Amino acid sequence: MKLFHAPPSPFVRKVHIAAIELGLIDELELIPIAVAPGMENKDYAQKGNPLRKIPALVRTDGSVLYDSGVICEYLDARAGGGRILPGGGEARWTMLRDHALANGICDAAVLIRYETWLRPEEFRWDAWTQDQWNKVNTGLECFEANPESCGDPNPDLLNIAQIGLACALGYMDFRYDERNWRGSYPKLSGWFAEVSKRRSIAETMPDAPAK
Ligand SMILES: N[C@@H](CCC(=O)N[C@@H](CS)C(=O)NCC(=O)O)C(=O)O
């Protein structure tokens, strides 16, 4: 299978981590691609994701899956099912909700990056950016206040919500280190320190500054 990939993307990283956790990483070929709003990427729009967003997964039969949550569910099913998210029951809904919260934090953080890096300075909208920061903060506050949503940082397998949260915190470190999120969220800080010792997290650090 081929995974369209860029190390800085928290969404791509989520799939990468899930593949390592599930023991499927050797089945994935990482195809580097640069994406950003405004880049045409016509070929990728045809062969990958028509929305030109990453990740997209090309399966062995040539069919394509996106977005990151769908790909993670597919990998889970391929690894037997019920491994990084429960196959059913109340626990599944709670975990999908927590995953959506982590994903929303990533969405807001990535949009801020586009606003402050890509958009010409004269068109920037400060109130909008502050609103996105508010979403990041209230999302992180929710995890900080609900340790059960973060879960055990040393499980046999990370679950999809934990993977999403680790990607959100990793993206904060990568793009917004100066904001020192650890000072505001001490429980998340301790949780992330433990989780970061895992192979899946350590090997997928977004260390390349260019997108
Ligand atoms: N909901 C999507 C979000 C993917 C996403 O926004 N990826 C960013 C990279 S971090 C992207 O492809 N941006 C390019 C664009 O918006 O044109 C997912 O979970 O896969």
mmCIF file with all atom_site columns, C-alpha atoms and ligand atoms in Angstrom:
data_model
loop_
_atom_site.group_PDB
_atom_site.id
_atom_site.type_symbol
_atom_site.label_atom_id
_atom_site.label_alt_id
_atom_site.label_comp_id
_atom_site.label_asym_id
_atom_site.label_entity_id
_atom_site.label_seq_id
_atom_site.pdbx_PDB_ins_code
_atom_site.Cartn_x
_atom_site.Cartn_y
_atom_site.Cartn_z
_atom_site.occupancy
_atom_site.B_iso_or_equiv
_atom_site.pdbx_formal_charge
_atom_site.auth_seq_id
_atom_site.auth_comp_id
_atom_site.auth_asym_id
_atom_site.auth_atom_id
_atom_site.pdbx_PDB_model_num
ATOM   1   C CA  . MET A 1 1   ? 0.000   0.000  0.000   1.00 0.00 ? 1   MET A CA  1
ATOM   2   C CA  . LYS A 1 2   ? 1.117   3.557  -0.653  1.00 0.00 ? 2   LYS A CA  1
ATOM   3   C CA  . LEU A 1 3   ? 0.647   6.382  1.808   1.00 0.00 ? 3   LEU A CA  1
ATOM   4   C CA  . PHE A 1 4   ? 0.938   9.957  0.554   1.00 0.00 ? 4   PHE A CA  1
ATOM   5   C CA  . HIS A 1 5   ? 3.088   11.420 3.259   1.00 0.00 ? 5   HIS A CA  1
ATOM   6   C CA  . ALA A 1 6   ? 4.723   14.558 4.657   1.00 0.00 ? 6   ALA A CA  1
ATOM   7   C CA  . PRO A 1 7   ? 6.331   14.301 8.117   1.00 0.00 ? 7   PRO A CA  1
ATOM   8   C CA  . PRO A 1 8   ? 5.036   17.651 9.491   1.00 0.00 ? 8   PRO A CA  1
ATOM   9   C CA  . SER A 1 9   ? 1.355   16.778 8.915   1.00 0.00 ? 9   SER A CA  1
ATOM   10  C CA  . PRO A 1 10  ? -0.297  15.647 12.169  1.00 0.00 ? 10  PRO A CA  1
ATOM   11  C CA  . PHE A 1 11  ? -2.926  13.775 10.124  1.00 0.00 ? 11  PHE A CA  1
ATOM   12  C CA  . VAL A 1 12  ? -0.329  11.833 8.159   1.00 0.00 ? 12  VAL A CA  1
ATOM   13  C CA  . ARG A 1 13  ? 1.565   11.183 11.364  1.00 0.00 ? 13  ARG A CA  1
ATOM   14  C CA  . LYS A 1 14  ? -1.564  9.691  12.913  1.00 0.00 ? 14  LYS A CA  1
ATOM   15  C CA  . VAL A 1 15  ? -1.775  7.075  10.161  1.00 0.00 ? 15  VAL A CA  1
ATOM   16  C CA  . HIS A 1 16  ? 1.965   6.423  10.361  1.00 0.00 ? 16  HIS A CA  1
ATOM   17  C CA  . ILE A 1 17  ? 1.742   5.847  14.136  1.00 0.00 ? 17  ILE A CA  1
ATOM   18  C CA  . ALA A 1 18  ? -1.325  3.633  13.746  1.00 0.00 ? 18  ALA A CA  1
ATOM   19  C CA  . ALA A 1 19  ? 0.523   1.505  11.176  1.00 0.00 ? 19  ALA A CA  1
ATOM   20  C CA  . ILE A 1 20  ? 3.478   1.050  13.538  1.00 0.00 ? 20  ILE A CA  1
ATOM   21  C CA  . GLU A 1 21  ? 1.236   0.251  16.511  1.00 0.00 ? 21  GLU A CA  1
ATOM   22  C CA  . LEU A 1 22  ? -0.704  -2.299 14.450  1.00 0.00 ? 22  LEU A CA  1
ATOM   23  C CA  . GLY A 1 23  ? 2.422   -3.960 13.051  1.00 0.00 ? 23  GLY A CA  1
ATOM   24  C CA  . LEU A 1 24  ? 1.556   -2.941 9.493   1.00 0.00 ? 24  LEU A CA  1
ATOM   25  C CA  . ILE A 1 25  ? 4.325   -0.448 8.799   1.00 0.00 ? 25  ILE A CA  1
ATOM   26  C CA  . ASP A 1 26  ? 6.219   -2.846 6.499   1.00 0.00 ? 26  ASP A CA  1
ATOM   27  C CA  . GLU A 1 27  ? 3.159   -2.918 4.221   1.00 0.00 ? 27  GLU A CA  1
ATOM   28  C CA  . LEU A 1 28  ? 3.299   0.852  3.708   1.00 0.00 ? 28  LEU A CA  1
ATOM   29  C CA  . GLU A 1 29  ? 5.397   2.650  1.131   1.00 0.00 ? 29  GLU A CA  1
ATOM   30  C CA  . LEU A 1 30  ? 5.635   6.336  2.068   1.00 0.00 ? 30  LEU A CA  1
ATOM   31  C CA  . ILE A 1 31  ? 5.221   8.587  -0.974  1.00 0.00 ? 31  ILE A CA  1
ATOM   32  C CA  . PRO A 1 32  ? 6.500   12.103 -0.244  1.00 0.00 ? 32  PRO A CA  1
ATOM   33  C CA  . ILE A 1 33  ? 4.263   14.955 -1.328  1.00 0.00 ? 33  ILE A CA  1
ATOM   34  C CA  . ALA A 1 34  ? 4.066   18.669 -0.595  1.00 0.00 ? 34  ALA A CA  1
ATOM   35  C CA  . VAL A 1 35  ? 0.571   20.127 -0.171  1.00 0.00 ? 35  VAL A CA  1
ATOM   36  C CA  . ALA A 1 36  ? -0.798  23.487 0.892   1.00 0.00 ? 36  ALA A CA  1
ATOM   37  C CA  . PRO A 1 37  ? -3.806  25.600 -0.011  1.00 0.00 ? 37  PRO A CA  1
ATOM   38  C CA  . GLY A 1 38  ? -3.080  27.212 -3.368  1.00 0.00 ? 38  GLY A CA  1
ATOM   39  C CA  . MET A 1 39  ? -0.924  24.353 -4.689  1.00 0.00 ? 39  MET A CA  1
ATOM   40  C CA  . GLU A 1 40  ? -2.602  22.771 -7.708  1.00 0.00 ? 40  GLU A CA  1
ATOM   41  C CA  . ASN A 1 41  ? -1.287  19.222 -7.326  1.00 0.00 ? 41  ASN A CA  1
ATOM   42  C CA  . LYS A 1 42  ? -3.465  18.126 -10.261 1.00 0.00 ? 42  LYS A CA  1
ATOM   43  C CA  . ASP A 1 43  ? -1.959  14.660 -10.429 1.00 0.00 ? 43  ASP A CA  1
ATOM   44  C CA  . TYR A 1 44  ? -2.557  14.068 -6.730  1.00 0.00 ? 44  TYR A CA  1
ATOM   45  C CA  . ALA A 1 45  ? -6.143  15.353 -7.029  1.00 0.00 ? 45  ALA A CA  1
ATOM   46  C CA  . GLN A 1 46  ? -6.729  12.649 -9.641  1.00 0.00 ? 46  GLN A CA  1
ATOM   47  C CA  . LYS A 1 47  ? -4.752  9.772  -8.159  1.00 0.00 ? 47  LYS A CA  1
ATOM   48  C CA  . GLY A 1 48  ? -5.022  10.580 -4.471  1.00 0.00 ? 48  GLY A CA  1
ATOM   49  C CA  . ASN A 1 49  ? -7.474  12.892 -2.737  1.00 0.00 ? 49  ASN A CA  1
ATOM   50  C CA  . PRO A 1 50  ? -9.640  15.197 -4.898  1.00 0.00 ? 50  PRO A CA  1
ATOM   51  C CA  . LEU A 1 51  ? -9.497  17.674 -2.012  1.00 0.00 ? 51  LEU A CA  1
ATOM   52  C CA  . ARG A 1 52  ? -5.664  17.686 -2.328  1.00 0.00 ? 52  ARG A CA  1
ATOM   53  C CA  . LYS A 1 53  ? -5.287  16.964 1.360   1.00 0.00 ? 53  LYS A CA  1
ATOM   54  C CA  . ILE A 1 54  ? -3.020  14.396 2.949   1.00 0.00 ? 54  ILE A CA  1
ATOM   55  C CA  . PRO A 1 55  ? -3.014  11.612 3.951   1.00 0.00 ? 55  PRO A CA  1
ATOM   56  C CA  . ALA A 1 56  ? -4.432  9.368  1.246   1.00 0.00 ? 56  ALA A CA  1
ATOM   57  C CA  . LEU A 1 57  ? -3.854  5.638  1.117   1.00 0.00 ? 57  LEU A CA  1
ATOM   58  C CA  . VAL A 1 58  ? -3.658  3.690  -2.134  1.00 0.00 ? 58  VAL A CA  1
ATOM   59  C CA  . ARG A 1 59  ? -4.635  0.116  -1.378  1.00 0.00 ? 59  ARG A CA  1
ATOM   60  C CA  . THR A 1 60  ? -3.173  -2.948 -3.069  1.00 0.00 ? 60  THR A CA  1
ATOM   61  C CA  . ASP A 1 61  ? -6.109  -3.089 -5.515  1.00 0.00 ? 61  ASP A CA  1
ATOM   62  C CA  . GLY A 1 62  ? -5.426  0.538  -6.518  1.00 0.00 ? 62  GLY A CA  1
ATOM   63  C CA  . SER A 1 63  ? -8.448  2.011  -4.740  1.00 0.00 ? 63  SER A CA  1
ATOM   64  C CA  . VAL A 1 64  ? -7.858  5.056  -2.565  1.00 0.00 ? 64  VAL A CA  1
ATOM   65  C CA  . LEU A 1 65  ? -8.939  5.878  0.980   1.00 0.00 ? 65  LEU A CA  1
ATOM   66  C CA  . TYR A 1 66  ? -8.949  9.196  2.827   1.00 0.00 ? 66  TYR A CA  1
ATOM   67  C CA  . ASP A 1 67  ? -9.091  10.903 5.308   1.00 0.00 ? 67  ASP A CA  1
ATOM   68  C CA  . SER A 1 68  ? -6.853  10.023 8.253   1.00 0.00 ? 68  SER A CA  1
ATOM   69  C CA  . GLY A 1 69  ? -9.649  8.645  10.447  1.00 0.00 ? 69  GLY A CA  1
ATOM   70  C CA  . VAL A 1 70  ? -10.978 6.408  7.671   1.00 0.00 ? 70  VAL A CA  1
ATOM   71  C CA  . ILE A 1 71  ? -7.480  5.141  6.907   1.00 0.00 ? 71  ILE A CA  1
ATOM   72  C CA  . CYS A 1 72  ? -6.862  4.353  10.587  1.00 0.00 ? 72  CYS A CA  1
ATOM   73  C CA  . GLU A 1 73  ? -10.136 2.402  10.744  1.00 0.00 ? 73  GLU A CA  1
ATOM   74  C CA  . TYR A 1 74  ? -9.149  0.519  7.599   1.00 0.00 ? 74  TYR A CA  1
ATOM   75  C CA  . LEU A 1 75  ? -5.732  -0.370 9.039   1.00 0.00 ? 75  LEU A CA  1
ATOM   76  C CA  . ASP A 1 76  ? -7.406  -1.495 12.247  1.00 0.00 ? 76  ASP A CA  1
ATOM   77  C CA  . ALA A 1 77  ? -9.737  -3.784 10.281  1.00 0.00 ? 77  ALA A CA  1
ATOM   78  C CA  . ARG A 1 78  ? -6.812  -5.105 8.279   1.00 0.00 ? 78  ARG A CA  1
ATOM   79  C CA  . ALA A 1 79  ? -5.021  -5.945 11.514  1.00 0.00 ? 79  ALA A CA  1
ATOM   80  C CA  . GLY A 1 80  ? -7.980  -7.965 12.753  1.00 0.00 ? 80  GLY A CA  1
ATOM   81  C CA  . GLY A 1 81  ? -10.352 -5.254 13.983  1.00 0.00 ? 81  GLY A CA  1
ATOM   82  C CA  . GLY A 1 82  ? -11.066 -3.836 17.420  1.00 0.00 ? 82  GLY A CA  1
ATOM   83  C CA  . ARG A 1 83  ? -7.414  -3.114 18.125  1.00 0.00 ? 83  ARG A CA  1
ATOM   84  C CA  . ILE A 1 84  ? -6.941  0.671  18.095  1.00 0.00 ? 84  ILE A CA  1
ATOM   85  C CA  . LEU A 1 85  ? -10.652 1.359  18.518  1.00 0.00 ? 85  LEU A CA  1
ATOM   86  C CA  . PRO A 1 86  ? -13.434 -0.800 19.888  1.00 0.00 ? 86  PRO A CA  1
ATOM   87  C CA  . GLY A 1 87  ? -15.520 -2.579 17.257  1.00 0.00 ? 87  GLY A CA  1
ATOM   88  C CA  . GLY A 1 88  ? -18.776 -1.556 18.953  1.00 0.00 ? 88  GLY A CA  1
ATOM   89  C CA  . GLY A 1 89  ? -20.494 -0.565 22.151  1.00 0.00 ? 89  GLY A CA  1
ATOM   90  C CA  . GLU A 1 90  ? -20.466 2.640  24.140  1.00 0.00 ? 90  GLU A CA  1
ATOM   91  C CA  . ALA A 1 91  ? -16.659 2.707  24.319  1.00 0.00 ? 91  ALA A CA  1
ATOM   92  C CA  . ARG A 1 92  ? -16.493 3.094  20.546  1.00 0.00 ? 92  ARG A CA  1
ATOM   93  C CA  . TRP A 1 93  ? -18.580 6.279  20.575  1.00 0.00 ? 93  TRP A CA  1
ATOM   94  C CA  . THR A 1 94  ? -16.564 7.808  23.377  1.00 0.00 ? 94  THR A CA  1
ATOM   95  C CA  . MET A 1 95  ? -13.334 7.040  21.603  1.00 0.00 ? 95  MET A CA  1
ATOM   96  C CA  . LEU A 1 96  ? -14.536 8.368  18.250  1.00 0.00 ? 96  LEU A CA  1
ATOM   97  C CA  . ARG A 1 97  ? -15.624 11.553 20.016  1.00 0.00 ? 97  ARG A CA  1
ATOM   98  C CA  . ASP A 1 98  ? -12.220 11.942 21.692  1.00 0.00 ? 98  ASP A CA  1
ATOM   99  C CA  . HIS A 1 99  ? -10.525 11.288 18.376  1.00 0.00 ? 99  HIS A CA  1
ATOM   100 C CA  . ALA A 1 100 ? -12.706 13.981 16.764  1.00 0.00 ? 100 ALA A CA  1
ATOM   101 C CA  . LEU A 1 101 ? -11.662 16.404 19.494  1.00 0.00 ? 101 LEU A CA  1
ATOM   102 C CA  . ALA A 1 102 ? -7.973  15.692 18.921  1.00 0.00 ? 102 ALA A CA  1
ATOM   103 C CA  . ASN A 1 103 ? -8.503  16.001 15.164  1.00 0.00 ? 103 ASN A CA  1
ATOM   104 C CA  . GLY A 1 104 ? -10.267 19.339 15.637  1.00 0.00 ? 104 GLY A CA  1
ATOM   105 C CA  . ILE A 1 105 ? -7.302  20.654 17.611  1.00 0.00 ? 105 ILE A CA  1
ATOM   106 C CA  . CYS A 1 106 ? -5.061  19.646 14.700  1.00 0.00 ? 106 CYS A CA  1
ATOM   107 C CA  . ASP A 1 107 ? -7.447  21.272 12.195  1.00 0.00 ? 107 ASP A CA  1
ATOM   108 C CA  . ALA A 1 108 ? -7.342  24.584 14.062  1.00 0.00 ? 108 ALA A CA  1
ATOM   109 C CA  . ALA A 1 109 ? -3.555  24.469 14.561  1.00 0.00 ? 109 ALA A CA  1
ATOM   110 C CA  . VAL A 1 110 ? -2.929  23.691 10.873  1.00 0.00 ? 110 VAL A CA  1
ATOM   111 C CA  . LEU A 1 111 ? -5.317  26.465 9.757   1.00 0.00 ? 111 LEU A CA  1
ATOM   112 C CA  . ILE A 1 112 ? -3.445  28.950 11.965  1.00 0.00 ? 112 ILE A CA  1
ATOM   113 C CA  . ARG A 1 113 ? -0.229  27.859 10.288  1.00 0.00 ? 113 ARG A CA  1
ATOM   114 C CA  . TYR A 1 114 ? -1.727  28.552 6.847   1.00 0.00 ? 114 TYR A CA  1
ATOM   115 C CA  . GLU A 1 115 ? -3.113  31.892 7.982   1.00 0.00 ? 115 GLU A CA  1
ATOM   116 C CA  . THR A 1 116 ? 0.137   33.114 9.509   1.00 0.00 ? 116 THR A CA  1
ATOM   117 C CA  . TRP A 1 117 ? 2.561   31.582 7.004   1.00 0.00 ? 117 TRP A CA  1
ATOM   118 C CA  . LEU A 1 118 ? 0.756   31.533 3.660   1.00 0.00 ? 118 LEU A CA  1
ATOM   119 C CA  . ARG A 1 119 ? -1.782  34.331 3.651   1.00 0.00 ? 119 ARG A CA  1
ATOM   120 C CA  . PRO A 1 120 ? -0.342  37.702 2.626   1.00 0.00 ? 120 PRO A CA  1
ATOM   121 C CA  . GLU A 1 121 ? 0.035   39.894 5.682   1.00 0.00 ? 121 GLU A CA  1
ATOM   122 C CA  . GLU A 1 122 ? -2.431  42.555 4.535   1.00 0.00 ? 122 GLU A CA  1
ATOM   123 C CA  . PHE A 1 123 ? -5.220  39.940 4.290   1.00 0.00 ? 123 PHE A CA  1
ATOM   124 C CA  . ARG A 1 124 ? -4.725  38.333 7.674   1.00 0.00 ? 124 ARG A CA  1
ATOM   125 C CA  . TRP A 1 125 ? -7.646  38.317 10.093  1.00 0.00 ? 125 TRP A CA  1
ATOM   126 C CA  . ASP A 1 126 ? -6.424  38.451 13.657  1.00 0.00 ? 126 ASP A CA  1
ATOM   127 C CA  . ALA A 1 127 ? -9.820  37.792 15.274  1.00 0.00 ? 127 ALA A CA  1
ATOM   128 C CA  . TRP A 1 128 ? -10.164 34.603 13.207  1.00 0.00 ? 128 TRP A CA  1
ATOM   129 C CA  . THR A 1 129 ? -6.704  33.419 14.241  1.00 0.00 ? 129 THR A CA  1
ATOM   130 C CA  . GLN A 1 130 ? -7.483  34.138 17.890  1.00 0.00 ? 130 GLN A CA  1
ATOM   131 C CA  . ASP A 1 131 ? -10.696 32.144 17.543  1.00 0.00 ? 131 ASP A CA  1
ATOM   132 C CA  . GLN A 1 132 ? -8.745  29.168 16.182  1.00 0.00 ? 132 GLN A CA  1
ATOM   133 C CA  . TRP A 1 133 ? -6.363  29.467 19.146  1.00 0.00 ? 133 TRP A CA  1
ATOM   134 C CA  . ASN A 1 134 ? -9.383  29.468 21.403  1.00 0.00 ? 134 ASN A CA  1
ATOM   135 C CA  . LYS A 1 135 ? -10.475 26.157 19.849  1.00 0.00 ? 135 LYS A CA  1
ATOM   136 C CA  . VAL A 1 136 ? -7.009  24.688 20.364  1.00 0.00 ? 136 VAL A CA  1
ATOM   137 C CA  . ASN A 1 137 ? -7.021  25.821 23.986  1.00 0.00 ? 137 ASN A CA  1
ATOM   138 C CA  . THR A 1 138 ? -10.528 24.651 24.877  1.00 0.00 ? 138 THR A CA  1
ATOM   139 C CA  . GLY A 1 139 ? -9.789  21.310 23.219  1.00 0.00 ? 139 GLY A CA  1
ATOM   140 C CA  . LEU A 1 140 ? -6.597  20.855 25.225  1.00 0.00 ? 140 LEU A CA  1
ATOM   141 C CA  . GLU A 1 141 ? -8.382  21.998 28.399  1.00 0.00 ? 141 GLU A CA  1
ATOM   142 C CA  . CYS A 1 142 ? -10.986 19.290 27.847  1.00 0.00 ? 142 CYS A CA  1
ATOM   143 C CA  . PHE A 1 143 ? -8.303  16.578 27.659  1.00 0.00 ? 143 PHE A CA  1
ATOM   144 C CA  . GLU A 1 144 ? -6.498  18.083 30.667  1.00 0.00 ? 144 GLU A CA  1
ATOM   145 C CA  . ALA A 1 145 ? -9.717  17.936 32.700  1.00 0.00 ? 145 ALA A CA  1
ATOM   146 C CA  . ASN A 1 146 ? -10.609 14.379 31.602  1.00 0.00 ? 146 ASN A CA  1
ATOM   147 C CA  . PRO A 1 147 ? -7.653  12.043 32.174  1.00 0.00 ? 147 PRO A CA  1
ATOM   148 C CA  . GLU A 1 148 ? -9.823  9.064  31.165  1.00 0.00 ? 148 GLU A CA  1
ATOM   149 C CA  . SER A 1 149 ? -9.927  10.519 27.636  1.00 0.00 ? 149 SER A CA  1
ATOM   150 C CA  . CYS A 1 150 ? -6.106  10.531 27.547  1.00 0.00 ? 150 CYS A CA  1
ATOM   151 C CA  . GLY A 1 151 ? -5.961  7.008  28.921  1.00 0.00 ? 151 GLY A CA  1
ATOM   152 C CA  . ASP A 1 152 ? -3.022  4.932  30.077  1.00 0.00 ? 152 ASP A CA  1
ATOM   153 C CA  . PRO A 1 153 ? 0.174   6.265  28.447  1.00 0.00 ? 153 PRO A CA  1
ATOM   154 C CA  . ASN A 1 154 ? 1.743   2.784  28.577  1.00 0.00 ? 154 ASN A CA  1
ATOM   155 C CA  . PRO A 1 155 ? -0.856  0.462  27.031  1.00 0.00 ? 155 PRO A CA  1
ATOM   156 C CA  . ASP A 1 156 ? -0.107  -2.561 24.846  1.00 0.00 ? 156 ASP A CA  1
ATOM   157 C CA  . LEU A 1 157 ? -1.452  -0.550 21.919  1.00 0.00 ? 157 LEU A CA  1
ATOM   158 C CA  . LEU A 1 158 ? -2.278  3.157  21.713  1.00 0.00 ? 158 LEU A CA  1
ATOM   159 C CA  . ASN A 1 159 ? -5.870  3.772  20.709  1.00 0.00 ? 159 ASN A CA  1
ATOM   160 C CA  . ILE A 1 160 ? -6.986  6.114  17.925  1.00 0.00 ? 160 ILE A CA  1
ATOM   161 C CA  . ALA A 1 161 ? -7.880  8.957  20.311  1.00 0.00 ? 161 ALA A CA  1
ATOM   162 C CA  . GLN A 1 162 ? -4.514  8.704  22.069  1.00 0.00 ? 162 GLN A CA  1
ATOM   163 C CA  . ILE A 1 163 ? -2.733  8.689  18.717  1.00 0.00 ? 163 ILE A CA  1
ATOM   164 C CA  . GLY A 1 164 ? -4.679  11.787 17.640  1.00 0.00 ? 164 GLY A CA  1
ATOM   165 C CA  . LEU A 1 165 ? -3.879  13.577 20.889  1.00 0.00 ? 165 LEU A CA  1
ATOM   166 C CA  . ALA A 1 166 ? -0.174  12.726 20.620  1.00 0.00 ? 166 ALA A CA  1
ATOM   167 C CA  . CYS A 1 167 ? -0.189  14.145 17.066  1.00 0.00 ? 167 CYS A CA  1
ATOM   168 C CA  . ALA A 1 168 ? -1.877  17.344 18.239  1.00 0.00 ? 168 ALA A CA  1
ATOM   169 C CA  . LEU A 1 169 ? 0.663   17.851 21.039  1.00 0.00 ? 169 LEU A CA  1
ATOM   170 C CA  . GLY A 1 170 ? 3.550   16.960 18.733  1.00 0.00 ? 170 GLY A CA  1
ATOM   171 C CA  . TYR A 1 171 ? 2.323   19.535 16.230  1.00 0.00 ? 171 TYR A CA  1
ATOM   172 C CA  . MET A 1 172 ? 2.180   22.167 19.005  1.00 0.00 ? 172 MET A CA  1
ATOM   173 C CA  . ASP A 1 173 ? 5.823   21.406 19.787  1.00 0.00 ? 173 ASP A CA  1
ATOM   174 C CA  . PHE A 1 174 ? 6.809   21.452 16.137  1.00 0.00 ? 174 PHE A CA  1
ATOM   175 C CA  . ARG A 1 175 ? 5.085   24.655 15.012  1.00 0.00 ? 175 ARG A CA  1
ATOM   176 C CA  . TYR A 1 176 ? 4.348   26.604 18.179  1.00 0.00 ? 176 TYR A CA  1
ATOM   177 C CA  . ASP A 1 177 ? 7.043   25.680 20.644  1.00 0.00 ? 177 ASP A CA  1
ATOM   178 C CA  . GLU A 1 178 ? 7.184   29.283 21.897  1.00 0.00 ? 178 GLU A CA  1
ATOM   179 C CA  . ARG A 1 179 ? 3.639   29.011 23.284  1.00 0.00 ? 179 ARG A CA  1
ATOM   180 C CA  . ASN A 1 180 ? 4.829   26.528 25.916  1.00 0.00 ? 180 ASN A CA  1
ATOM   181 C CA  . TRP A 1 181 ? 1.596   24.492 26.104  1.00 0.00 ? 181 TRP A CA  1
ATOM   182 C CA  . ARG A 1 182 ? 3.161   22.371 28.859  1.00 0.00 ? 182 ARG A CA  1
ATOM   183 C CA  . GLY A 1 183 ? 2.962   25.326 31.251  1.00 0.00 ? 183 GLY A CA  1
ATOM   184 C CA  . SER A 1 184 ? -0.842  25.434 30.908  1.00 0.00 ? 184 SER A CA  1
ATOM   185 C CA  . TYR A 1 185 ? -1.538  21.691 30.741  1.00 0.00 ? 185 TYR A CA  1
ATOM   186 C CA  . PRO A 1 186 ? 0.664   19.879 33.269  1.00 0.00 ? 186 PRO A CA  1
ATOM   187 C CA  . LYS A 1 187 ? -1.266  16.580 33.153  1.00 0.00 ? 187 LYS A CA  1
ATOM   188 C CA  . LEU A 1 188 ? -1.067  16.470 29.355  1.00 0.00 ? 188 LEU A CA  1
ATOM   189 C CA  . SER A 1 189 ? 2.625   17.289 29.627  1.00 0.00 ? 189 SER A CA  1
ATOM   190 C CA  . GLY A 1 190 ? 3.251   14.267 31.889  1.00 0.00 ? 190 GLY A CA  1
ATOM   191 C CA  . TRP A 1 191 ? 1.099   12.036 29.681  1.00 0.00 ? 191 TRP A CA  1
ATOM   192 C CA  . PHE A 1 192 ? 2.923   13.118 26.517  1.00 0.00 ? 192 PHE A CA  1
ATOM   193 C CA  . ALA A 1 193 ? 6.342   12.596 28.112  1.00 0.00 ? 193 ALA A CA  1
ATOM   194 C CA  . GLU A 1 194 ? 5.414   8.954  28.781  1.00 0.00 ? 194 GLU A CA  1
ATOM   195 C CA  . VAL A 1 195 ? 3.762   8.370  25.406  1.00 0.00 ? 195 VAL A CA  1
ATOM   196 C CA  . SER A 1 196 ? 6.738   9.879  23.586  1.00 0.00 ? 196 SER A CA  1
ATOM   197 C CA  . LYS A 1 197 ? 8.921   6.993  24.770  1.00 0.00 ? 197 LYS A CA  1
ATOM   198 C CA  . ARG A 1 198 ? 7.041   4.630  22.471  1.00 0.00 ? 198 ARG A CA  1
ATOM   199 C CA  . ARG A 1 199 ? 8.689   3.589  19.240  1.00 0.00 ? 199 ARG A CA  1
ATOM   200 C CA  . SER A 1 200 ? 5.689   4.687  17.165  1.00 0.00 ? 200 SER A CA  1
ATOM   201 C CA  . ILE A 1 201 ? 5.868   8.228  18.544  1.00 0.00 ? 201 ILE A CA  1
ATOM   202 C CA  . ALA A 1 202 ? 9.653   8.565  18.661  1.00 0.00 ? 202 ALA A CA  1
ATOM   203 C CA  . GLU A 1 203 ? 10.117  7.396  15.061  1.00 0.00 ? 203 GLU A CA  1
ATOM   204 C CA  . THR A 1 204 ? 7.521   9.771  13.608  1.00 0.00 ? 204 THR A CA  1
ATOM   205 C CA  . MET A 1 205 ? 8.657   13.074 15.159  1.00 0.00 ? 205 MET A CA  1
ATOM   206 C CA  . PRO A 1 206 ? 8.083   15.822 12.569  1.00 0.00 ? 206 PRO A CA  1
ATOM   207 C CA  . ASP A 1 207 ? 11.653  17.017 12.533  1.00 0.00 ? 207 ASP A CA  1
ATOM   208 C CA  . ALA A 1 208 ? 11.711  18.543 9.036   1.00 0.00 ? 208 ALA A CA  1
ATOM   209 C CA  . PRO A 1 209 ? 10.730  22.222 9.114   1.00 0.00 ? 209 PRO A CA  1
ATOM   210 C CA  . ALA A 1 210 ? 9.563   22.442 5.476   1.00 0.00 ? 210 ALA A CA  1
ATOM   211 C CA  . LYS A 1 211 ? 6.124   21.226 4.399   1.00 0.00 ? 211 LYS A CA  1
HETATM 212 N N1  . LIG B 2 .   ? -9.609  15.807 7.812   1.00 0.00 ? 1   LIG B N1  1
HETATM 213 C C1  . LIG B 2 .   ? -8.382  15.539 7.087   1.00 0.00 ? 1   LIG B C1  1
HETATM 214 C C2  . LIG B 2 .   ? -7.440  16.738 7.251   1.00 0.00 ? 1   LIG B C2  1
HETATM 215 C C3  . LIG B 2 .   ? -6.201  16.602 6.386   1.00 0.00 ? 1   LIG B C3  1
HETATM 216 C C4  . LIG B 2 .   ? -5.438  17.923 6.243   1.00 0.00 ? 1   LIG B C4  1
HETATM 217 O O1  . LIG B 2 .   ? -5.963  19.011 6.484   1.00 0.00 ? 1   LIG B O1  1
HETATM 218 N N2  . LIG B 2 .   ? -4.164  17.807 5.820   1.00 0.00 ? 1   LIG B N2  1
HETATM 219 C C5  . LIG B 2 .   ? -3.392  19.001 5.531   1.00 0.00 ? 1   LIG B C5  1
HETATM 220 C C6  . LIG B 2 .   ? -1.913  18.775 5.835   1.00 0.00 ? 1   LIG B C6  1
HETATM 221 S S1  . LIG B 2 .   ? -1.592  18.821 7.569   1.00 0.00 ? 1   LIG B S1  1
HETATM 222 C C7  . LIG B 2 .   ? -3.493  19.261 4.042   1.00 0.00 ? 1   LIG B C7  1
HETATM 223 O O2  . LIG B 2 .   ? -3.493  18.328 3.277   1.00 0.00 ? 1   LIG B O2  1
HETATM 224 N N3  . LIG B 2 .   ? -3.556  20.540 3.620   1.00 0.00 ? 1   LIG B N3  1
HETATM 225 C C8  . LIG B 2 .   ? -3.584  20.914 2.255   1.00 0.00 ? 1   LIG B C8  1
HETATM 226 C C9  . LIG B 2 .   ? -4.761  21.773 1.901   1.00 0.00 ? 1   LIG B C9  1
HETATM 227 O O3  . LIG B 2 .   ? -5.569  22.096 2.810   1.00 0.00 ? 1   LIG B O3  1
HETATM 228 O O4  . LIG B 2 .   ? -4.872  22.126 0.734   1.00 0.00 ? 1   LIG B O4  1
HETATM 229 C C10 . LIG B 2 .   ? -7.745  14.238 7.614   1.00 0.00 ? 1   LIG B C10 1
HETATM 230 O O5  . LIG B 2 .   ? -7.985  13.920 8.787   1.00 0.00 ? 1   LIG B O5  1
HETATM 231 O O6  . LIG B 2 .   ? -7.066  13.543 6.850   1.00 0.00 ? 1   LIG B O6  1
#
